[in-house]
CSV table of C-alpha atoms and ligand atoms in Angstrom, one decimal:
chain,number,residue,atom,x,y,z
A,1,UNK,CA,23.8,-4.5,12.2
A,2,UNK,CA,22.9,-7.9,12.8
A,3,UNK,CA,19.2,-8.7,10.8
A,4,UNK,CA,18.5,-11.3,13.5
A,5,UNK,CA,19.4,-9.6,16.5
A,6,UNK,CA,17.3,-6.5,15.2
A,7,UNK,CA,14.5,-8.8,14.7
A,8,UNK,CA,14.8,-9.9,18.2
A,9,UNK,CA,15.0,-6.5,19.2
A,10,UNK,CA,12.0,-5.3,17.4
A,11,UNK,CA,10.2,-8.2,18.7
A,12,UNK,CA,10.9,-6.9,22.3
A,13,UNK,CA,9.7,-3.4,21.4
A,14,UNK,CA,6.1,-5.2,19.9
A,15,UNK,CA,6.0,-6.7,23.6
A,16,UNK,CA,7.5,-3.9,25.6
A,17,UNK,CA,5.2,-1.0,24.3
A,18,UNK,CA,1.7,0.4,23.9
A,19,UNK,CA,-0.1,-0.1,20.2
A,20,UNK,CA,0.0,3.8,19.9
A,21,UNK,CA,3.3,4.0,20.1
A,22,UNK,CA,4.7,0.8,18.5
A,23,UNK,CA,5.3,2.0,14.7
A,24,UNK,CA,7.3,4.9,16.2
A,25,UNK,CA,9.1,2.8,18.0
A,26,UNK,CA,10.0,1.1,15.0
A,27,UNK,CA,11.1,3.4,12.8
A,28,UNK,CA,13.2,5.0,15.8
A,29,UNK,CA,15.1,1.9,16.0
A,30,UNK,CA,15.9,1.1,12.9
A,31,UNK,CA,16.8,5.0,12.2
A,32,UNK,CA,19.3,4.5,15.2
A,33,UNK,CA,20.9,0.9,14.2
A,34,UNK,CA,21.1,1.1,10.7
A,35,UNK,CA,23.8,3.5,9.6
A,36,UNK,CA,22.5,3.6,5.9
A,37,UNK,CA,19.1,4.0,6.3
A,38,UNK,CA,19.0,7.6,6.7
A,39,UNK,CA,14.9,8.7,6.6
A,40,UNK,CA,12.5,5.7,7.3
A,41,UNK,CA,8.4,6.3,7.1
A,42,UNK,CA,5.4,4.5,7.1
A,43,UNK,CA,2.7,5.1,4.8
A,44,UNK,CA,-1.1,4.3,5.0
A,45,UNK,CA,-3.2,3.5,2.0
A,46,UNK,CA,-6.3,5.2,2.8
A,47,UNK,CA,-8.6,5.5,-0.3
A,48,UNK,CA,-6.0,5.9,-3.9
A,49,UNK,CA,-3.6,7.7,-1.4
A,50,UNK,CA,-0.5,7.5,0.3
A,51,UNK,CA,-0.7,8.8,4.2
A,52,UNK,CA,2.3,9.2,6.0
A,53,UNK,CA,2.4,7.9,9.5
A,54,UNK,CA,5.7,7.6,11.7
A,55,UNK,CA,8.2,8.7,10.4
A,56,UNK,CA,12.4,9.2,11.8
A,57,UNK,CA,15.0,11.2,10.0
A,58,UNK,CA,17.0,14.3,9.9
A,59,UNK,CA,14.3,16.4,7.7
A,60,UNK,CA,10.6,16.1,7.3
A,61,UNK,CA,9.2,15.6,3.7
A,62,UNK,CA,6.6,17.3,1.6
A,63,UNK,CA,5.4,14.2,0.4
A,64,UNK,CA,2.7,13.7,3.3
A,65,UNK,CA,0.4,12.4,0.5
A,66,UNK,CA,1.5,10.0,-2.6
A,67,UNK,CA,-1.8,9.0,-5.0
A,68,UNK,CA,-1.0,4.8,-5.6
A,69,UNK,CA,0.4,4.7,-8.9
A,70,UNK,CA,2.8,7.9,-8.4
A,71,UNK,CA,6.4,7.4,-7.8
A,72,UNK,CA,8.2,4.5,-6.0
A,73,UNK,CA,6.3,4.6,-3.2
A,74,UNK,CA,3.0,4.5,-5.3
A,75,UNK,CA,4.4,2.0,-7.5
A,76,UNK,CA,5.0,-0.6,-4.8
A,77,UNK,CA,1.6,0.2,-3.5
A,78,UNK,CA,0.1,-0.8,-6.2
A,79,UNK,CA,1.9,-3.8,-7.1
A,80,UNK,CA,1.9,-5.1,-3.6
A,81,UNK,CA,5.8,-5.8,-4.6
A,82,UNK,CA,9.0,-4.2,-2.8
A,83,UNK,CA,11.1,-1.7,-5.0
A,84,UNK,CA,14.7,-1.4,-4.5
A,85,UNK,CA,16.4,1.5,-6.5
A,86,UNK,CA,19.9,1.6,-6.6
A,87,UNK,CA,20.3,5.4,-8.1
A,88,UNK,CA,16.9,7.3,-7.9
A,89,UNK,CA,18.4,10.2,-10.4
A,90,UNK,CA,18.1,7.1,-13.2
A,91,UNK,CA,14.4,6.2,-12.4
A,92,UNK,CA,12.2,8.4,-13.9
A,93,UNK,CA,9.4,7.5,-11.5
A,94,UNK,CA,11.2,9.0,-7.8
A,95,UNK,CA,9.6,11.9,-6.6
A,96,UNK,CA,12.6,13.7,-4.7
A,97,UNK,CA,12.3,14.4,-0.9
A,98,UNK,CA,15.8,15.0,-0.3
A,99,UNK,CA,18.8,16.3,-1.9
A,100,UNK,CA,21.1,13.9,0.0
A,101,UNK,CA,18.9,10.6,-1.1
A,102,UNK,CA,21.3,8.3,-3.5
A,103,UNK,CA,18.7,5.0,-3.4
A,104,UNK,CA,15.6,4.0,-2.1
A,105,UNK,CA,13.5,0.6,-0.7
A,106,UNK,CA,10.3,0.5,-0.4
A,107,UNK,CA,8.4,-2.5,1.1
A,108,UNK,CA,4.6,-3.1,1.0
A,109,UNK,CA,2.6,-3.6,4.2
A,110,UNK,CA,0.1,-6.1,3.2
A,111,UNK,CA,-2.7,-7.6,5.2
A,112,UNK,CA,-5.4,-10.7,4.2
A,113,UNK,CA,-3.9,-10.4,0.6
A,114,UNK,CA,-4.5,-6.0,0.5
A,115,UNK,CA,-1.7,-3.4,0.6
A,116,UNK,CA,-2.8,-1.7,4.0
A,117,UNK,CA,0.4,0.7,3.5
A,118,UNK,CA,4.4,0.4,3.7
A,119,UNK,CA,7.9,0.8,4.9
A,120,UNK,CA,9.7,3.7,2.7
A,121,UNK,CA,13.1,4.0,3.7
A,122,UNK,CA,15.7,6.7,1.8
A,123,UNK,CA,19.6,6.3,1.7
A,124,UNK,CA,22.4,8.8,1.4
A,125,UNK,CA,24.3,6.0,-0.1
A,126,UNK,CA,24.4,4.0,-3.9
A,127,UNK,CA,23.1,0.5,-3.3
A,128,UNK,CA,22.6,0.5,-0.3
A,129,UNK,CA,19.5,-1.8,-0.6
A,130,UNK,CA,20.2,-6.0,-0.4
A,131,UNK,CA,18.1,-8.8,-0.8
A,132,UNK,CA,18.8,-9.3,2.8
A,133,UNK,CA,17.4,-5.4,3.7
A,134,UNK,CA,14.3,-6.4,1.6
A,135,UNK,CA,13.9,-10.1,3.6
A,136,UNK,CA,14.6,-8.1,7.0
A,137,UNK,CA,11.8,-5.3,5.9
A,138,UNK,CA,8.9,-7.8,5.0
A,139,UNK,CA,9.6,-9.8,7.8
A,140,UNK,CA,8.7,-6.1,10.1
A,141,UNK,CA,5.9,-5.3,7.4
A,142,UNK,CA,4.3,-8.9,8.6
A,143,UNK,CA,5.3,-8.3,12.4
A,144,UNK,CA,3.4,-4.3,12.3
A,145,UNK,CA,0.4,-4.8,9.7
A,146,UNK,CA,-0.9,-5.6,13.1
A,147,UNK,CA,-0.9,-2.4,14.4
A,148,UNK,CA,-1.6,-0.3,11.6
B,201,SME,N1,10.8,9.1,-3.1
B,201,SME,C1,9.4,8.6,-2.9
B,201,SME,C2,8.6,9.6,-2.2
B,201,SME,C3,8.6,9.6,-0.7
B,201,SME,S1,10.0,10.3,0.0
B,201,SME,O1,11.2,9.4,-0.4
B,201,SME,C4,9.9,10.3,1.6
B,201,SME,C5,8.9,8.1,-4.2
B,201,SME,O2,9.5,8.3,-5.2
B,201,SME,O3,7.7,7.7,-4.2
């Protein structure tokens, strides 16, 4: 998939749909155009916690609620800093969801200078992770920490 053209498309979606409705939206697209990224959420920081919000993938997690600081997902909360793990069986932080995930992003959502939540996206697949997937993911965290 094309970062641009799925930037243009997610663009459309912002314009095309009601607030509600525009996170789900999201992750729905990018679950159906991006062949590696097999379970994408988005988490809210509410309090020290983790929220999960929309969410698109074959199996729901039990991780509904992450304390900041816990795992990758609480790490990169609290850093305000995308994560990329290549194998989460060598990082000692991962909390597993899913048998099938190989690697992990994680990109913050950040709004006037605060983490407001993020975009946590498992792979079935080693590395599947670039610099370009972490440009292409802040550039959506900026477009939807408007509708958070
Ligand atoms: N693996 C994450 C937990 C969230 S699930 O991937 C959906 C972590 O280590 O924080």
């Amino acid at each position: 998939m094309d970062y641009d053209k799925a930037l243009k498309e997610i663009s459309k979606i912002v314009l095309c749909n009601d607030k509600k409705n525009i996170l789900q939206e999201i992750v729905d697209y990018l679950f159906k155009n991006f062949k590696t990224y097999s379970w994408i959420g988005i988490y809210f920081v509410k309090d020290a916690d983790l929220i999960l919000g929309p969410w698109q993938g074959t199996n729901a997690t039990e991780h509904v609620r992450i304390p900041v600081g816990e795992g990758i997902c609480g790490s990169a909360a609290k850093s305000g800093k995308t994560e990329i793990v290549d194998d989460v069986s060598l990082d000692k932080r991962y909390l597993a969801c899913f048998i099938s995930t190989r690697s992990e992003i994680v990109v913050p959502i950040i709004k006037n200078g605060v983490v407001i939540g993020e975009i946590d996206i498992d792979s079935d697949f080693y590395n599947a992770f670039s610099k370009e997937d972490s440009i292409f993911l802040e550039k959506i965290a900026d477009i939807i920490k408007n509708f958070c």
